[in-house]
Short mmCIF file of N, CA, C and O in Angstrom, two decimals:
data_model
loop_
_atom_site.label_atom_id
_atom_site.label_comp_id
_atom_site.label_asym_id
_atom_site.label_seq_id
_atom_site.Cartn_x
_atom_site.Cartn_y
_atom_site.Cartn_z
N UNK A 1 0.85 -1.17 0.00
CA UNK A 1 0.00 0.00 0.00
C UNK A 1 0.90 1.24 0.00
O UNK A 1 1.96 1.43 0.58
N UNK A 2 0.12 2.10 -0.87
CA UNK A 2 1.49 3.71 -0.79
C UNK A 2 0.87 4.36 0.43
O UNK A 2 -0.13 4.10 1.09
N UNK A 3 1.62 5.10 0.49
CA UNK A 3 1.72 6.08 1.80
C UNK A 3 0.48 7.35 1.41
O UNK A 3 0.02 7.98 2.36
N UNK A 4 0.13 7.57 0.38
CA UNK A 4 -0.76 8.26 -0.23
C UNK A 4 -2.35 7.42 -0.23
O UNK A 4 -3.41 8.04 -0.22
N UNK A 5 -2.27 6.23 -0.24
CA UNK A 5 -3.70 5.76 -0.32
C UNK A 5 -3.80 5.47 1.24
O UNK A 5 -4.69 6.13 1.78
N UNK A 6 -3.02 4.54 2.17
CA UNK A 6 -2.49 4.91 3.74
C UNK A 6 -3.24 6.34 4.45
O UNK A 6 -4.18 6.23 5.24
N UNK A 7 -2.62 7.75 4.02
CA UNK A 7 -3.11 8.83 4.30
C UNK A 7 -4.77 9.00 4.14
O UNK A 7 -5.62 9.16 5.01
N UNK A 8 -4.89 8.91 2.80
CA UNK A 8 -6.43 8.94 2.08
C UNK A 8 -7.55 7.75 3.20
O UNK A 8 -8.68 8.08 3.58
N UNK A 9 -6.85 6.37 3.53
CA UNK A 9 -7.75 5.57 4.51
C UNK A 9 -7.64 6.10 5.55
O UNK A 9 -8.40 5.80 6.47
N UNK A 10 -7.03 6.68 5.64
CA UNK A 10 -6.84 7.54 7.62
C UNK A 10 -7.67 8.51 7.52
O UNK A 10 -8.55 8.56 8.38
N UNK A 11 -7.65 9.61 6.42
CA UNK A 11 -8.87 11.13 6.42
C UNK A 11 -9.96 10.76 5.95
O UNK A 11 -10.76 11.64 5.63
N UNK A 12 -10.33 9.33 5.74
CA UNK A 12 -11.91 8.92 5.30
C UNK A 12 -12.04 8.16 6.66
O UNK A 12 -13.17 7.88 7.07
N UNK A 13 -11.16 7.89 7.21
CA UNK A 13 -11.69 6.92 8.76
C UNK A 13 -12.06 8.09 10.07
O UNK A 13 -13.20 8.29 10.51
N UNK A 14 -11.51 8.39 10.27
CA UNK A 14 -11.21 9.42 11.08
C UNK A 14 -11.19 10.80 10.93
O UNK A 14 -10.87 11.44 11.93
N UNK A 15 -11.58 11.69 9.45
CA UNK A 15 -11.78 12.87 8.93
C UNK A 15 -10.29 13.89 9.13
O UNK A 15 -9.49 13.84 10.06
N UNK A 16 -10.28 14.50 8.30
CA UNK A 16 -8.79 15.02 7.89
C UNK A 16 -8.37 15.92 8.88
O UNK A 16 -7.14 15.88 8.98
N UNK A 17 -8.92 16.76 9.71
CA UNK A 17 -8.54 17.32 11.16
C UNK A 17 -7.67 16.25 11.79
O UNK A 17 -6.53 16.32 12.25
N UNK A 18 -8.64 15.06 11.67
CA UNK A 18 -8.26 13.93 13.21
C UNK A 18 -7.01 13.27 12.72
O UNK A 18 -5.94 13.24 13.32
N UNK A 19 -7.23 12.81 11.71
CA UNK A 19 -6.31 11.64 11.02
C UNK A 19 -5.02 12.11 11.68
O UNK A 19 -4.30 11.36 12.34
N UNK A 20 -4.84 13.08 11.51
CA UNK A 20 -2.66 13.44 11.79
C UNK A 20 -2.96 13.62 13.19
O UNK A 20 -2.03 13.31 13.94
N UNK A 21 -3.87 13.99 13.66
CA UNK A 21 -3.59 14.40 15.72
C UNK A 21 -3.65 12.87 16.13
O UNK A 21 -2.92 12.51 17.05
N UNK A 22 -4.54 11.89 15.45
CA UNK A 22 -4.61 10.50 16.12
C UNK A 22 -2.82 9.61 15.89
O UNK A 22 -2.11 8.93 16.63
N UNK A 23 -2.70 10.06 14.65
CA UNK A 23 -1.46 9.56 13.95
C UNK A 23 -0.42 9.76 14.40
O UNK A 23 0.45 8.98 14.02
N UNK A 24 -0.03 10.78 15.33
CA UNK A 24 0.72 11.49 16.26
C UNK A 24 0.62 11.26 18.34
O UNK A 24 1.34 11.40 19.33
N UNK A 25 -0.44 10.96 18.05
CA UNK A 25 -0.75 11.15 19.66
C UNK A 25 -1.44 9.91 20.51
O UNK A 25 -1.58 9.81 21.73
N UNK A 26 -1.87 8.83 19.29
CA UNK A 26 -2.51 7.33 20.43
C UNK A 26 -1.26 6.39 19.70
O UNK A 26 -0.83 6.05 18.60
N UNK A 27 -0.97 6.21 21.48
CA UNK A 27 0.14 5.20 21.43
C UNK A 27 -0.60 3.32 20.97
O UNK A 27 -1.59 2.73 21.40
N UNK A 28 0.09 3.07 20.31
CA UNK A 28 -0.64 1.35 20.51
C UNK A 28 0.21 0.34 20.55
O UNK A 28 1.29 0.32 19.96
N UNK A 29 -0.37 -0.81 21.46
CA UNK A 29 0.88 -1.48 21.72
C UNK A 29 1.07 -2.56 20.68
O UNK A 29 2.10 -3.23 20.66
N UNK A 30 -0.02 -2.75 19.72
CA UNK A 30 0.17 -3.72 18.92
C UNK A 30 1.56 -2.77 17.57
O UNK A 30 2.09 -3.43 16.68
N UNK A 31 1.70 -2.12 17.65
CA UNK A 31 2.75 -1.43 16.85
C UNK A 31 3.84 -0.98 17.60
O UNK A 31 4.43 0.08 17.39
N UNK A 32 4.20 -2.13 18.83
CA UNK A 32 5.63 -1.70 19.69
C UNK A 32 5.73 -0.50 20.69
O UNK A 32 6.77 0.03 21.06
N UNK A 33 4.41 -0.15 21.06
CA UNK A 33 4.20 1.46 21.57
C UNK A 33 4.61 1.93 21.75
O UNK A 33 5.34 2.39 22.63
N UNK A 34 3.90 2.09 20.04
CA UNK A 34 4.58 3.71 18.58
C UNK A 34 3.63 4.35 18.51
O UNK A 34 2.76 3.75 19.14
N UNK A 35 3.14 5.49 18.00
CA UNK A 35 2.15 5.74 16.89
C UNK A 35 2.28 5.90 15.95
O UNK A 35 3.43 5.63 15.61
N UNK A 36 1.52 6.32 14.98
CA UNK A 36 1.36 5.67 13.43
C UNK A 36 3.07 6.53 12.88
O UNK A 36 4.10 6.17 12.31
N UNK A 37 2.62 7.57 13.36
CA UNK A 37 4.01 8.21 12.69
C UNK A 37 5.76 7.32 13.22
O UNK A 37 6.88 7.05 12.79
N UNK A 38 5.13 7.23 14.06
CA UNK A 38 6.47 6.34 14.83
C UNK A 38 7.12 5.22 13.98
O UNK A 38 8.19 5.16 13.38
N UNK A 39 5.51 3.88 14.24
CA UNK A 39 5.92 3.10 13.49
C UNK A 39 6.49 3.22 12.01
O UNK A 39 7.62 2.74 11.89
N UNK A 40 5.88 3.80 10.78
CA UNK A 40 6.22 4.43 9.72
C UNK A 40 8.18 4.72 9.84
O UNK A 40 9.08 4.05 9.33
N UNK A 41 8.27 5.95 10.69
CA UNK A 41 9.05 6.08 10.20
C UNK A 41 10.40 4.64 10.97
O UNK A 41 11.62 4.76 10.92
N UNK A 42 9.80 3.69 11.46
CA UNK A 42 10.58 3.07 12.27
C UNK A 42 10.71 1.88 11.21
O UNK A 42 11.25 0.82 11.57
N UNK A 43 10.09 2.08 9.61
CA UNK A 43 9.83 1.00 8.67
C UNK A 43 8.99 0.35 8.66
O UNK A 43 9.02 -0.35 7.65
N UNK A 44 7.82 0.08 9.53
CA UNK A 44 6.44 -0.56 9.32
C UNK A 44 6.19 -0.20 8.00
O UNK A 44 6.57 0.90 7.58
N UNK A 45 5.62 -0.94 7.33
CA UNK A 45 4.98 -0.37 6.17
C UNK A 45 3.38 -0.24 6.31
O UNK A 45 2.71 -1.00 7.00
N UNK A 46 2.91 0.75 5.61
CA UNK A 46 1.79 1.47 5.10
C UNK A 46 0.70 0.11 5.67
O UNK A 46 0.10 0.29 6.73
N UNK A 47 0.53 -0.93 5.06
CA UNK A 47 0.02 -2.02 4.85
C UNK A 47 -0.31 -2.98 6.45
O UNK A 47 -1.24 -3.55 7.01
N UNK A 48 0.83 -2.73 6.60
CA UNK A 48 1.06 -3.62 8.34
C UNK A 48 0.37 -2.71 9.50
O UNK A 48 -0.34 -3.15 10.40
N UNK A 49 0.82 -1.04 9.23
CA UNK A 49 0.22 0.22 10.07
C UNK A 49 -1.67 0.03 10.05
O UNK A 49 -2.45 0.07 11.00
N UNK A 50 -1.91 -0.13 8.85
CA UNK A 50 -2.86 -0.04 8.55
C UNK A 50 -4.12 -0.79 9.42
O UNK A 50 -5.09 -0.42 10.08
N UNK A 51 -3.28 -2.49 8.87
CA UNK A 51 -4.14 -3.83 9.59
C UNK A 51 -3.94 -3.23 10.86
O UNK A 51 -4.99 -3.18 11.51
N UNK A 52 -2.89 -2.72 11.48
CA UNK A 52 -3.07 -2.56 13.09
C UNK A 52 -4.49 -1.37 13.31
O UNK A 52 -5.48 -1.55 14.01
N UNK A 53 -4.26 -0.49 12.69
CA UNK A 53 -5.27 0.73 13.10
C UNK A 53 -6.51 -0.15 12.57
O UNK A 53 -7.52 0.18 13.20
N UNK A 54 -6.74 -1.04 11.75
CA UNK A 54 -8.43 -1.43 11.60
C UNK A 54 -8.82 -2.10 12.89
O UNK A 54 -9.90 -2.04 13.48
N UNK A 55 -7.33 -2.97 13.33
CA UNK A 55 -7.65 -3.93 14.41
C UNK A 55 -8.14 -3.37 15.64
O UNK A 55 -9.18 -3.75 16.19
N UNK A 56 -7.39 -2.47 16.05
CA UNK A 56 -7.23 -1.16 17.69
C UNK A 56 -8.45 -0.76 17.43
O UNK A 56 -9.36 -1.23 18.11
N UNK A 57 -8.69 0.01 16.58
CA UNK A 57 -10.14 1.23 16.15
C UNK A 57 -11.58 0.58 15.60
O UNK A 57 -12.67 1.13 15.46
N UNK A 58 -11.24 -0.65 15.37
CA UNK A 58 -12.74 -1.25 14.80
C UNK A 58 -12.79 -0.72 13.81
O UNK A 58 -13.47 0.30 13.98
N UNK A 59 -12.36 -0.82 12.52
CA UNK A 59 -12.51 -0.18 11.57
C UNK A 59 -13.72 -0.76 10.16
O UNK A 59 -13.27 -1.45 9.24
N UNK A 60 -14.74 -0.50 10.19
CA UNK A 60 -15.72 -1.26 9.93
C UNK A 60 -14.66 -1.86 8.40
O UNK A 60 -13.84 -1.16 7.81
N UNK A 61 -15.12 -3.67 8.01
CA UNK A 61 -14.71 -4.21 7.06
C UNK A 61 -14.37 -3.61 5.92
O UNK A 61 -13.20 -3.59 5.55
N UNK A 62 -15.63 -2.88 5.02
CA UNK A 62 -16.14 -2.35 4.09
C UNK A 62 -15.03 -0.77 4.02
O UNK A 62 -14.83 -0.16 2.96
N UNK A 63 -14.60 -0.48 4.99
CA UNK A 63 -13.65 0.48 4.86
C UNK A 63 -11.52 0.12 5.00
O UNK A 63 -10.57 0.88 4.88
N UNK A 64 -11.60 -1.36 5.30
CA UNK A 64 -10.32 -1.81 5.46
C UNK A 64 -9.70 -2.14 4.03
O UNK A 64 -8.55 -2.57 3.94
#
């Protein structure tokens, strides 16, 4: 997954205000407790970040 469609599932999940304050500020432990920016830049990829935030947040199917 690019980092551009990544972004785009984060400001349709969470609306484009939230997306970067959540992405920045909820720690989770299923991503080594990082947050999204953390993991990313720690090499998670887009794809792996992702499955974690559907898993943590309930991210309805139809939007994963």
């Amino acid at each position: 997954m690019r980092l551009t469609i990544f972004w785009q599932r984060m400001a349709d999940h969470f609306g484009a205000a939230y997306a970067d304050s959540f992405a920045r500020d909820h720690v989770m432990a299923d991503l080594g407790g990082r947050t999204v920016h953390e993991a990313l830049d720690a090499g998670w990829s887009a794809k792996e970040v992702w499955r974690v935030v559907c898993s943590v947040m309930d991210v309805p199917p139809e939007k994963r």
